Short mmCIF file of C-alpha atoms in Angstrom, two decimals:
data_model
loop_
_atom_site.label_atom_id
_atom_site.label_comp_id
_atom_site.label_asym_id
_atom_site.label_seq_id
_atom_site.Cartn_x
_atom_site.Cartn_y
_atom_site.Cartn_z
CA ASN S 1 -63.37 -45.66 -43.70
CA LEU S 2 -65.87 -48.60 -43.53
CA LEU S 3 -68.63 -46.54 -42.43
CA ALA S 4 -68.05 -43.74 -45.05
CA ALA S 5 -67.67 -46.31 -47.80
CA THR S 6 -70.94 -47.95 -46.71
CA ALA S 7 -72.83 -44.54 -46.82
CA GLN S 8 -71.34 -43.78 -50.23
CA LEU S 9 -72.17 -46.98 -51.66
CA ALA S 10 -75.77 -46.73 -50.29
CA ILE S 11 -76.23 -43.68 -52.74
CA VAL S 12 -75.43 -45.76 -55.88
CA GLN S 13 -76.54 -49.20 -54.84
CA PRO S 14 -79.75 -48.82 -52.78
CA LEU S 15 -80.96 -51.69 -50.66
CA ASN S 16 -83.97 -51.97 -48.44
CA GLN S 17 -85.54 -54.27 -45.79
CA ASN S 18 -87.01 -56.47 -48.68
CA ASP S 19 -83.65 -57.33 -50.17
CA VAL S 20 -81.85 -60.67 -49.55
CA CYS S 21 -78.01 -60.39 -49.93
CA LEU S 22 -75.91 -63.41 -50.60
CA ASN S 23 -72.20 -63.02 -50.11
CA ALA S 24 -69.16 -65.46 -50.31
CA TRP S 25 -66.34 -62.86 -49.62
CA ALA S 26 -63.95 -63.88 -46.75
CA PRO S 27 -64.05 -61.70 -43.57
CA THR S 28 -60.46 -60.58 -44.03
CA GLN S 29 -61.34 -58.50 -47.09
CA ALA S 30 -62.73 -54.87 -47.25
CA ALA S 31 -65.39 -56.09 -49.74
CA PHE S 32 -66.80 -58.35 -47.15
CA TRP S 33 -67.16 -55.47 -44.60
CA THR S 34 -68.56 -52.97 -46.96
CA LEU S 35 -70.51 -54.93 -49.47
CA ALA S 36 -71.67 -58.02 -47.63
CA LEU S 37 -72.03 -56.98 -44.08
CA LEU S 38 -72.45 -53.19 -43.42
CA HIS S 39 -74.26 -52.01 -46.42
CA PRO S 40 -77.10 -54.68 -46.11
CA LEU S 41 -77.07 -54.60 -42.34
CA PHE S 42 -77.70 -50.62 -42.34
CA ALA S 43 -80.38 -51.05 -45.00
CA GLY S 44 -82.17 -53.70 -42.92
CA ALA S 45 -81.70 -56.35 -45.61
CA GLU S 46 -81.42 -60.06 -44.88
CA ILE S 47 -77.94 -61.36 -45.24
CA ILE S 48 -76.81 -64.93 -46.21
CA LEU S 49 -73.09 -65.45 -45.64
CA VAL S 50 -71.70 -68.44 -47.41
CA SER S 51 -68.30 -70.10 -47.45
CA ALA S 52 -66.26 -69.46 -50.71
CA ALA S 53 -65.92 -73.33 -50.78
CA THR S 54 -69.81 -73.92 -51.04
CA HIS S 55 -70.56 -75.74 -54.25
CA ALA S 56 -71.66 -73.66 -57.13
CA ARG S 57 -74.95 -75.74 -57.55
CA ASP S 58 -75.75 -75.10 -53.91
CA ILE S 59 -75.32 -71.37 -54.22
CA ALA S 60 -77.86 -71.36 -57.11
CA GLU S 61 -80.34 -73.35 -54.99
CA ILE S 62 -79.98 -71.10 -52.02
CA CYS S 63 -80.52 -68.07 -54.29
CA TYR S 64 -83.75 -69.63 -55.83
CA ASP S 65 -85.14 -70.64 -52.30
CA ARG S 66 -84.43 -67.40 -50.61
CA GLN S 67 -85.14 -65.16 -53.67
CA THR S 68 -81.76 -63.43 -53.31
CA THR S 69 -81.85 -59.90 -54.63
CA MET S 70 -78.18 -59.10 -54.54
CA LEU S 71 -75.10 -61.50 -55.03
CA SER S 72 -71.56 -60.52 -54.47
CA GLY S 73 -68.33 -62.36 -54.97
CA SER S 74 -65.24 -62.52 -57.11
CA ALA S 75 -65.02 -63.08 -60.83
CA ALA S 76 -63.89 -66.68 -60.35
CA MET S 77 -66.98 -67.25 -58.02
CA LEU S 78 -69.39 -65.52 -60.43
CA ALA S 79 -67.98 -67.70 -63.39
CA GLU S 80 -68.38 -70.95 -61.26
CA TRP S 81 -72.01 -69.99 -60.12
CA GLY S 82 -73.09 -68.81 -63.62
CA GLY S 83 -71.92 -71.99 -65.09
CA ALA S 84 -73.64 -74.25 -62.73
CA ALA S 85 -76.91 -72.42 -62.33
CA HIS S 86 -80.05 -72.74 -64.29
CA PRO S 87 -81.32 -69.54 -66.03
CA TYR S 88 -84.14 -69.17 -63.47
CA ASP S 89 -82.02 -69.70 -60.54
CA PHE S 90 -81.39 -65.99 -60.07
CA PHE S 91 -84.97 -64.97 -61.13
CA ALA S 92 -85.05 -62.36 -58.08
CA ALA S 93 -81.64 -60.98 -58.47
CA ASN S 94 -81.52 -57.16 -59.04
CA TYR S 95 -77.65 -56.80 -58.43
CA VAL S 96 -74.59 -58.89 -59.15
CA LEU S 97 -71.56 -57.32 -57.57
CA CYS S 98 -68.01 -58.15 -58.49
CA CYS S 99 -65.00 -56.54 -56.77
CA ASP S 100 -61.72 -58.07 -57.68
CA ASN S 101 -59.71 -54.80 -58.04
CA ALA S 102 -59.50 -55.91 -61.78
CA ILE S 103 -61.96 -55.54 -64.50
CA PRO S 104 -63.79 -58.93 -64.98
CA ALA S 105 -63.47 -60.67 -68.40
CA GLU S 106 -65.91 -59.83 -71.08
CA ASP S 107 -66.87 -63.50 -71.35
CA LEU S 108 -68.10 -63.41 -67.63
CA TYR S 109 -70.26 -60.35 -68.50
CA ASP S 110 -71.69 -62.20 -71.52
CA LEU S 111 -72.37 -65.22 -69.53
CA TRP S 112 -74.48 -63.28 -66.98
CA VAL S 113 -76.18 -61.16 -69.50
CA LYS S 114 -77.09 -63.77 -71.99
CA LYS S 115 -78.10 -66.61 -69.42
CA PHE S 116 -79.83 -64.68 -66.69
CA GLY S 117 -80.27 -61.04 -67.99
CA LEU S 118 -78.20 -59.53 -65.29
CA ARG S 119 -75.22 -56.95 -65.75
CA ILE S 120 -72.26 -57.48 -63.44
CA LEU S 121 -71.55 -54.31 -61.57
CA SER S 122 -67.86 -53.97 -60.69
CA GLY S 123 -65.97 -51.60 -58.56
CA TRP S 124 -62.61 -50.91 -57.18
CA LEU S 125 -62.05 -51.47 -53.43
CA PRO S 126 -58.28 -51.43 -52.44
CA ASN S 127 -58.19 -53.79 -49.47
CA SER S 128 -55.34 -51.72 -47.82
CA ALA S 129 -57.61 -48.58 -47.67
CA GLY S 130 -60.74 -50.48 -46.58
CA CYS S 131 -62.88 -48.14 -48.80
CA ILE S 132 -64.77 -48.23 -52.05
CA ILE S 133 -63.29 -45.69 -54.48
CA THR S 134 -65.45 -46.46 -57.80
CA PHE S 135 -68.49 -48.56 -58.51
CA ASN S 136 -70.74 -49.13 -61.49
CA SER S 137 -74.34 -48.74 -60.80
CA ARG S 138 -77.49 -49.56 -62.74
CA ILE S 139 -77.74 -46.04 -63.95
CA TYR S 140 -74.01 -45.40 -64.56
CA ASN S 141 -72.58 -48.49 -66.04
CA LYS S 142 -69.93 -48.94 -68.63
CA LEU S 143 -68.65 -52.31 -69.82
CA GLN S 144 -64.88 -52.90 -69.02
CA SER S 145 -64.65 -50.03 -66.54
CA CYS S 146 -64.62 -50.15 -62.73
CA GLY S 147 -67.28 -47.43 -62.64
CA CYS S 148 -67.49 -43.82 -61.62
CA CYS S 149 -65.96 -42.39 -58.36
CA LEU S 150 -68.47 -42.51 -55.56
CA PRO S 151 -70.06 -39.33 -54.34
CA GLY S 152 -67.52 -37.28 -52.21
CA ILE S 153 -64.29 -38.78 -53.83
CA ASP S 154 -62.20 -36.67 -56.07
CA TRP S 155 -58.90 -38.29 -57.28
CA ASP S 156 -56.30 -38.25 -59.96
CA GLY S 157 -54.60 -41.17 -61.73
CA GLU S 158 -51.29 -41.78 -63.15
CA LYS S 159 -50.74 -44.70 -65.71
CA PHE S 160 -47.85 -47.05 -64.90
CA ARG S 161 -45.33 -47.52 -67.68
CA GLY S 162 -46.15 -50.91 -69.56
CA ALA S 163 -49.25 -51.70 -67.65
CA ASN S 164 -52.49 -52.30 -69.55
CA PHE S 165 -55.01 -50.94 -67.07
CA ALA S 166 -53.28 -50.32 -63.79
CA ALA S 167 -53.01 -46.93 -62.41
CA GLU S 168 -51.63 -45.22 -59.10
CA ILE S 169 -54.11 -43.17 -57.34
CA TYR S 170 -53.68 -40.06 -55.42
CA ALA S 171 -56.66 -38.93 -53.30
CA PRO S 172 -57.70 -36.24 -53.10
CA SER S 173 -57.05 -33.86 -55.89
CA PRO S 174 -58.88 -31.40 -58.06
CA SER S 175 -58.92 -33.28 -61.40
CA SER S 176 -58.20 -36.46 -63.09
CA PRO S 177 -57.13 -37.00 -66.75
CA HIS S 178 -58.05 -40.68 -66.72
CA PHE S 179 -61.81 -40.15 -66.67
CA ASP S 180 -63.66 -40.54 -70.10
CA SER S 181 -66.27 -37.96 -71.19
CA ALA S 182 -69.08 -39.75 -69.34
CA GLY S 183 -67.18 -39.69 -66.02
CA PHE S 184 -66.17 -43.42 -65.91
CA VAL S 185 -62.64 -44.54 -64.79
CA THR S 186 -61.24 -46.28 -67.60
CA PHE S 187 -57.45 -47.22 -68.39
CA ASP S 188 -55.78 -47.08 -71.66
CA ARG S 189 -55.32 -50.65 -73.24
#
């Protein structure tokens, strides 16, 4: 699952040997293995692994000094880093990836867009499956969604009763009624 997810992610989030990737995910999570380790490793990119407990100002300095092109972390980490950083600290960043298995709050998007000029790209990585199901990309990006299905994934969703944006996923299946007209996975609110 990890190798397949890494190959699928490389199609929508291309990296190369000139990229520097900073990651604060714990090694017990699927996001660590796919986003932080295997994806940059197979692309030949430099990988900077930091502890989630690292002070937000130190993260900003590392990103500035090492000219980090990709950041990945949880919504809470990104909010802390964004609040502590100078607008120029993330000058080299191309990608800011957030994978919380929930759609990040709109104020987090606003902080990163207004302060740094960067969109947060979110995705859906169920830890129990160890794979990436959906991910926003620079081309296919929709606010308040967790992105389109990655290539090779076809699935169907069913809304839970009383849930605002949760869905139960059955993979694979021929169609999905929970895609909008542009192909993004959204959940009725």
